[in-house]
């Protein structure tokens, strides 16, 4: 009987041998170091120590822990310095009430005439002239609504800047100021130099309490055609407008002063935080992490490490 002896040679392994475990302390990343420093700082300031962190510290030999604050949370940050009082914004300012100021009416807009006046026959022109005279007579008698109706008939047949301004004046007499402003706008669209339209619109704004627009319109009208009555109304409007303008300027200055103080306070806090973090970073870098060799108390890193 023949026996064949076969010897198998072991092929060398392609996998690298695992080197012996070396007792080395893993290094924390800068982000992990920063997070750990913040946690330690919070605990030092009175935050409660989480149970898993307590167990870890006990393994390192720590036996006492800082007492948490009464509510179990970190101490509240110190109160910031009181902000400087802003300039007096005159918040109690109230303009002298004007008994003649009225609320805007809610009536439907009055009919407006065609953009281009139509050609009228001589008989039609005579009828229009009669309507104009009727409207003026009604206005003079104090029948302002009747005057508005008559002026509207004229406007539908032969619109003109003057007729719009006259109907606007009748609306003002009834304190229908929005209707008056619409008519004056149309009159000035047709004739930008209509003194009556400017002054009538200024009076309408005066009764609505729009002091700035009122004194502007009255001023433009007076520059074209001066009269004492309109000048007296403009004086009233200018007094109210100047009071409101001064009040507005004070509020603006107070707001700007407050915003400046807030910006300076934010910059101060940001600088303090930067200096604090810079100081903590320098301390952590010099101490090498936790007290003791290798970063944590006791040589060799974590307990039980070493293979």
Short mmCIF file of C-alpha atoms in Angstrom, two decimals:
data_model
loop_
_atom_site.label_atom_id
_atom_site.label_comp_id
_atom_site.label_asym_id
_atom_site.label_seq_id
_atom_site.Cartn_x
_atom_site.Cartn_y
_atom_site.Cartn_z
CA UNK A 1 0.00 0.00 0.00
CA UNK A 2 1.38 3.25 -1.02
CA UNK A 3 0.80 6.27 1.06
CA UNK A 4 1.07 9.68 -0.53
CA UNK A 5 1.99 12.38 1.82
CA UNK A 6 0.64 15.79 0.92
CA UNK A 7 1.98 18.75 2.69
CA UNK A 8 -0.09 21.89 2.46
CA UNK A 9 1.74 25.08 2.86
CA UNK A 10 -0.09 27.85 4.61
CA UNK A 11 -0.36 30.86 2.47
CA UNK A 12 0.56 34.12 4.11
CA UNK A 13 -2.52 36.11 5.23
CA UNK A 14 -3.37 39.19 3.21
CA UNK A 15 -4.85 40.87 6.27
CA UNK A 16 -2.48 43.00 8.33
CA UNK A 17 -1.84 41.80 11.82
CA UNK A 18 -3.59 43.69 14.48
CA UNK A 19 -0.98 45.56 16.41
CA UNK A 20 -1.01 45.35 20.17
CA UNK A 21 -3.36 47.77 21.77
CA UNK A 22 -1.51 50.80 22.95
CA UNK A 23 -2.65 52.68 25.99
CA UNK A 24 -3.24 56.07 24.32
CA UNK A 25 -5.68 58.81 25.35
CA UNK A 26 -7.95 59.81 22.44
CA UNK A 27 -7.85 63.49 21.79
CA UNK A 28 -10.98 65.63 21.80
CA UNK A 29 -11.70 67.86 18.84
CA UNK A 30 -11.69 71.65 19.39
CA UNK A 31 -15.49 71.62 19.13
CA UNK A 32 -15.78 68.90 21.78
CA UNK A 33 -13.36 70.77 24.04
CA UNK A 34 -15.41 73.94 23.66
CA UNK A 35 -18.66 72.10 24.44
CA UNK A 36 -17.07 70.48 27.50
CA UNK A 37 -15.82 73.84 28.73
CA UNK A 38 -19.28 75.33 28.37
CA UNK A 39 -20.83 72.43 30.29
CA UNK A 40 -18.28 72.79 33.10
CA UNK A 41 -18.86 76.53 33.22
CA UNK A 42 -22.63 76.03 33.47
CA UNK A 43 -22.23 73.46 36.25
CA UNK A 44 -19.84 75.79 38.08
CA UNK A 45 -22.44 78.56 37.85
CA UNK A 46 -25.13 76.41 39.46
CA UNK A 47 -26.60 74.16 36.79
CA UNK A 48 -27.54 70.65 37.89
CA UNK A 49 -25.04 67.87 37.01
CA UNK A 50 -26.67 65.22 34.76
CA UNK A 51 -26.71 61.71 36.28
CA UNK A 52 -24.64 60.16 33.49
CA UNK A 53 -21.98 62.83 33.96
CA UNK A 54 -22.03 62.24 37.74
CA UNK A 55 -21.46 58.51 37.21
CA UNK A 56 -18.56 59.25 34.91
CA UNK A 57 -16.98 61.69 37.39
CA UNK A 58 -17.45 59.19 40.24
CA UNK A 59 -15.44 56.67 38.25
CA UNK A 60 -12.66 59.26 38.19
CA UNK A 61 -12.81 59.63 41.96
CA UNK A 62 -14.94 62.74 42.27
CA UNK A 63 -17.08 62.58 45.41
CA UNK A 64 -18.64 66.05 45.73
CA UNK A 65 -20.53 68.12 43.25
CA UNK A 66 -21.60 71.79 43.18
CA UNK A 67 -25.09 72.39 44.49
CA UNK A 68 -27.60 73.47 41.84
CA UNK A 69 -29.45 76.73 42.19
CA UNK A 70 -32.82 76.74 43.95
CA UNK A 71 -34.83 76.28 40.76
CA UNK A 72 -32.53 73.57 39.43
CA UNK A 73 -31.33 75.62 36.50
CA UNK A 74 -28.37 77.80 35.76
CA UNK A 75 -28.12 81.11 37.47
CA UNK A 76 -29.75 83.90 35.53
CA UNK A 77 -27.29 86.16 33.75
CA UNK A 78 -26.46 89.35 35.56
CA UNK A 79 -28.79 92.18 34.83
CA UNK A 80 -27.50 94.46 32.14
CA UNK A 81 -26.81 98.04 32.85
CA UNK A 82 -29.93 100.15 32.55
CA UNK A 83 -30.23 101.71 29.13
CA UNK A 84 -29.81 105.45 29.06
CA UNK A 85 -33.10 107.23 29.05
CA UNK A 86 -33.93 108.39 25.53
CA UNK A 87 -34.53 112.00 24.75
CA UNK A 88 -37.92 113.26 25.73
CA UNK A 89 -40.20 112.14 22.90
CA UNK A 90 -43.02 114.34 24.20
CA UNK A 91 -45.29 111.30 24.16
CA UNK A 92 -48.03 113.19 26.01
CA UNK A 93 -48.23 115.75 23.23
CA UNK A 94 -51.72 116.39 21.93
CA UNK A 95 -52.56 119.07 19.44
CA UNK A 96 -55.12 121.60 20.51
CA UNK A 97 -58.46 120.15 19.44
CA UNK A 98 -60.06 121.98 16.55
CA UNK A 99 -63.86 121.90 16.83
CA UNK A 100 -64.22 122.54 13.11
CA UNK A 101 -62.44 119.34 12.04
CA UNK A 102 -64.93 116.78 10.70
CA UNK A 103 -64.85 113.12 9.73
CA UNK A 104 -64.71 112.24 6.01
CA UNK A 105 -68.12 111.65 4.48
CA UNK A 106 -69.13 108.26 3.12
CA UNK A 107 -71.31 109.53 0.25
CA UNK A 108 -70.99 108.12 -3.24
CA UNK A 109 -68.83 110.22 -5.60
CA UNK A 110 -70.65 112.97 -7.45
CA UNK A 111 -71.08 112.59 -11.22
CA UNK A 112 -68.22 113.94 -13.32
CA UNK A 113 -68.47 115.40 -16.79
CA UNK A 114 -66.81 114.21 -20.01
CA UNK A 115 -63.07 114.67 -20.35
CA UNK A 116 -63.60 116.80 -23.47
CA UNK A 117 -66.40 119.35 -23.51
CA UNK A 118 -68.81 118.66 -26.38
CA UNK A 119 -69.71 121.17 -29.07
CA UNK A 120 -72.92 122.95 -28.05
CA UNK A 121 -75.47 124.75 -30.15
CA UNK A 122 -76.27 128.35 -29.30
CA UNK A 123 -79.52 127.38 -27.59
CA UNK A 124 -77.66 124.79 -25.50
CA UNK A 125 -75.08 127.37 -24.50
CA UNK A 126 -77.88 129.70 -23.37
CA UNK A 127 -79.31 126.88 -21.23
CA UNK A 128 -75.91 126.23 -19.68
CA UNK A 129 -75.47 129.89 -18.83
CA UNK A 130 -78.90 129.91 -17.17
CA UNK A 131 -77.92 126.86 -15.09
CA UNK A 132 -74.69 128.56 -13.99
CA UNK A 133 -76.62 131.62 -12.84
CA UNK A 134 -79.12 129.43 -11.03
CA UNK A 135 -76.34 127.57 -9.23
CA UNK A 136 -74.67 130.80 -8.13
CA UNK A 137 -77.97 132.22 -6.85
CA UNK A 138 -78.66 129.05 -4.87
CA UNK A 139 -75.14 129.16 -3.41
CA UNK A 140 -75.57 132.78 -2.39
CA UNK A 141 -78.88 131.97 -0.69
CA UNK A 142 -77.29 129.17 1.35
CA UNK A 143 -78.91 126.31 -0.57
CA UNK A 144 -75.65 124.46 -1.04
CA UNK A 145 -77.23 121.15 -2.07
CA UNK A 146 -79.33 122.95 -4.69
CA UNK A 147 -76.18 124.67 -5.92
CA UNK A 148 -74.38 121.29 -6.16
CA UNK A 149 -77.26 119.85 -8.22
CA UNK A 150 -77.26 122.83 -10.59
CA UNK A 151 -73.47 122.80 -10.98
CA UNK A 152 -73.65 119.05 -11.69
CA UNK A 153 -76.03 119.72 -14.61
CA UNK A 154 -73.57 122.25 -15.98
CA UNK A 155 -70.63 119.84 -15.55
CA UNK A 156 -72.42 117.07 -17.45
CA UNK A 157 -73.00 119.41 -20.41
CA UNK A 158 -70.03 121.81 -20.37
CA UNK A 159 -67.36 120.92 -17.80
CA UNK A 160 -64.70 123.49 -16.96
CA UNK A 161 -62.09 124.02 -14.21
CA UNK A 162 -64.05 126.95 -12.78
CA UNK A 163 -67.34 125.04 -12.57
CA UNK A 164 -65.60 122.12 -10.82
CA UNK A 165 -64.02 124.55 -8.35
CA UNK A 166 -67.38 126.22 -7.68
CA UNK A 167 -69.11 122.89 -7.05
CA UNK A 168 -66.19 121.98 -4.77
CA UNK A 169 -66.79 125.16 -2.78
CA UNK A 170 -70.46 124.18 -2.34
CA UNK A 171 -69.33 120.76 -1.10
CA UNK A 172 -67.00 122.42 1.41
CA UNK A 173 -69.87 124.48 2.76
CA UNK A 174 -71.67 121.19 3.51
CA UNK A 175 -68.41 119.75 4.92
CA UNK A 176 -68.35 117.08 2.20
CA UNK A 177 -64.62 117.48 1.95
CA UNK A 178 -63.72 114.35 0.00
CA UNK A 179 -66.12 115.33 -2.77
CA UNK A 180 -64.62 118.83 -2.77
CA UNK A 181 -61.09 117.43 -3.07
CA UNK A 182 -62.13 115.23 -6.02
CA UNK A 183 -63.59 118.24 -7.84
CA UNK A 184 -60.49 120.33 -7.15
CA UNK A 185 -58.24 117.53 -8.38
CA UNK A 186 -60.21 117.47 -11.63
CA UNK A 187 -60.08 121.27 -11.94
CA UNK A 188 -56.30 121.29 -11.45
CA UNK A 189 -55.95 118.46 -13.95
CA UNK A 190 -57.65 120.70 -16.49
CA UNK A 191 -55.94 123.91 -15.33
CA UNK A 192 -52.83 123.54 -13.10
CA UNK A 193 -52.91 127.28 -12.34
CA UNK A 194 -56.44 127.42 -10.91
CA UNK A 195 -56.04 129.52 -7.75
CA UNK A 196 -59.65 128.84 -6.70
CA UNK A 197 -59.12 125.06 -6.96
CA UNK A 198 -55.94 125.24 -4.84
CA UNK A 199 -57.53 127.39 -2.16
CA UNK A 200 -60.77 125.40 -2.06
CA UNK A 201 -58.85 122.13 -1.78
CA UNK A 202 -56.75 123.68 0.98
CA UNK A 203 -59.88 124.59 2.94
CA UNK A 204 -61.25 121.05 2.45
CA UNK A 205 -58.03 119.60 3.89
CA UNK A 206 -58.25 122.10 6.75
CA UNK A 207 -61.67 120.71 7.77
CA UNK A 208 -60.26 117.17 7.63
CA UNK A 209 -57.32 118.15 9.84
CA UNK A 210 -54.75 117.52 7.10
CA UNK A 211 -52.71 120.50 8.19
CA UNK A 212 -49.64 119.97 6.03
CA UNK A 213 -51.56 119.50 2.79
CA UNK A 214 -53.91 122.34 3.70
CA UNK A 215 -51.22 124.93 4.25
CA UNK A 216 -49.39 123.80 1.08
CA UNK A 217 -52.48 124.13 -1.12
CA UNK A 218 -53.46 127.45 0.40
CA UNK A 219 -49.93 128.75 -0.09
CA UNK A 220 -49.96 127.83 -3.78
CA UNK A 221 -53.35 129.44 -4.28
CA UNK A 222 -52.31 132.60 -2.46
CA UNK A 223 -49.20 132.88 -4.60
CA UNK A 224 -51.45 133.00 -7.66
CA UNK A 225 -54.28 135.11 -6.23
CA UNK A 226 -53.97 136.55 -2.71
CA UNK A 227 -56.99 137.19 -0.48
CA UNK A 228 -57.25 137.87 3.25
CA UNK A 229 -59.77 135.12 4.04
CA UNK A 230 -57.60 132.35 2.58
CA UNK A 231 -54.51 133.82 4.27
CA UNK A 232 -56.28 133.64 7.65
CA UNK A 233 -57.13 129.97 7.10
CA UNK A 234 -53.55 129.25 6.07
CA UNK A 235 -52.27 130.81 9.30
CA UNK A 236 -54.43 128.43 11.37
CA UNK A 237 -53.22 125.45 9.35
CA UNK A 238 -49.57 126.52 9.65
CA UNK A 239 -49.82 126.71 13.45
CA UNK A 240 -51.20 123.18 13.71
CA UNK A 241 -48.72 121.87 11.16
CA UNK A 242 -45.72 123.40 12.94
CA UNK A 243 -46.76 121.84 16.25
CA UNK A 244 -47.13 118.45 14.61
CA UNK A 245 -43.80 118.85 12.78
CA UNK A 246 -41.93 119.67 16.01
CA UNK A 247 -43.56 116.72 17.75
CA UNK A 248 -42.61 114.43 14.86
CA UNK A 249 -39.00 115.67 14.93
CA UNK A 250 -38.78 115.00 18.68
CA UNK A 251 -40.10 111.47 18.26
CA UNK A 252 -37.65 110.80 15.44
CA UNK A 253 -34.72 112.08 17.51
CA UNK A 254 -35.80 109.97 20.50
CA UNK A 255 -36.12 106.87 18.34
CA UNK A 256 -32.67 107.40 16.83
CA UNK A 257 -31.14 107.93 20.29
CA UNK A 258 -32.74 104.72 21.57
CA UNK A 259 -31.55 102.72 18.56
CA UNK A 260 -28.03 104.09 19.01
CA UNK A 261 -28.02 103.13 22.70
CA UNK A 262 -29.22 99.63 21.81
CA UNK A 263 -26.48 99.23 19.19
CA UNK A 264 -23.83 100.34 21.67
CA UNK A 265 -25.18 97.95 24.31
CA UNK A 266 -25.14 95.04 21.86
CA UNK A 267 -21.57 95.90 20.88
CA UNK A 268 -20.52 96.08 24.54
CA UNK A 269 -22.04 92.68 25.33
CA UNK A 270 -20.51 91.13 22.22
CA UNK A 271 -17.09 92.44 23.22
CA UNK A 272 -17.48 91.09 26.77
CA UNK A 273 -18.50 87.68 25.41
CA UNK A 274 -15.54 87.68 23.02
CA UNK A 275 -13.11 88.54 25.80
CA UNK A 276 -14.64 85.86 28.05
CA UNK A 277 -14.34 83.15 25.40
CA UNK A 278 -10.83 84.28 24.55
CA UNK A 279 -9.84 84.04 28.23
CA UNK A 280 -11.45 80.60 28.62
CA UNK A 281 -9.72 79.39 25.48
CA UNK A 282 -6.35 80.56 26.75
CA UNK A 283 -6.96 78.90 30.14
CA UNK A 284 -8.03 75.63 28.54
CA UNK A 285 -5.07 75.62 26.18
CA UNK A 286 -2.59 76.19 29.00
CA UNK A 287 -4.10 73.58 31.34
CA UNK A 288 -4.46 70.88 28.68
CA UNK A 289 -8.06 70.10 29.52
CA UNK A 290 -8.90 68.65 32.92
CA UNK A 291 -6.37 68.84 35.74
CA UNK A 292 -3.98 65.95 35.92
CA UNK A 293 -1.72 64.14 33.50
CA UNK A 294 -3.25 63.04 30.21
CA UNK A 295 -6.21 65.40 30.38
CA UNK A 296 -8.29 63.71 33.11
CA UNK A 297 -7.37 63.16 36.78
CA UNK A 298 -5.02 60.26 37.22
CA UNK A 299 -2.35 59.05 34.86
CA UNK A 300 -3.31 56.88 31.94
CA UNK A 301 -6.64 58.48 31.06
CA UNK A 302 -9.87 56.61 31.83
CA UNK A 303 -9.98 54.02 34.60
CA UNK A 304 -9.44 50.53 33.33
CA UNK A 305 -7.85 51.71 30.08
CA UNK A 306 -4.65 50.01 29.12
CA UNK A 307 -5.58 47.02 27.11
#
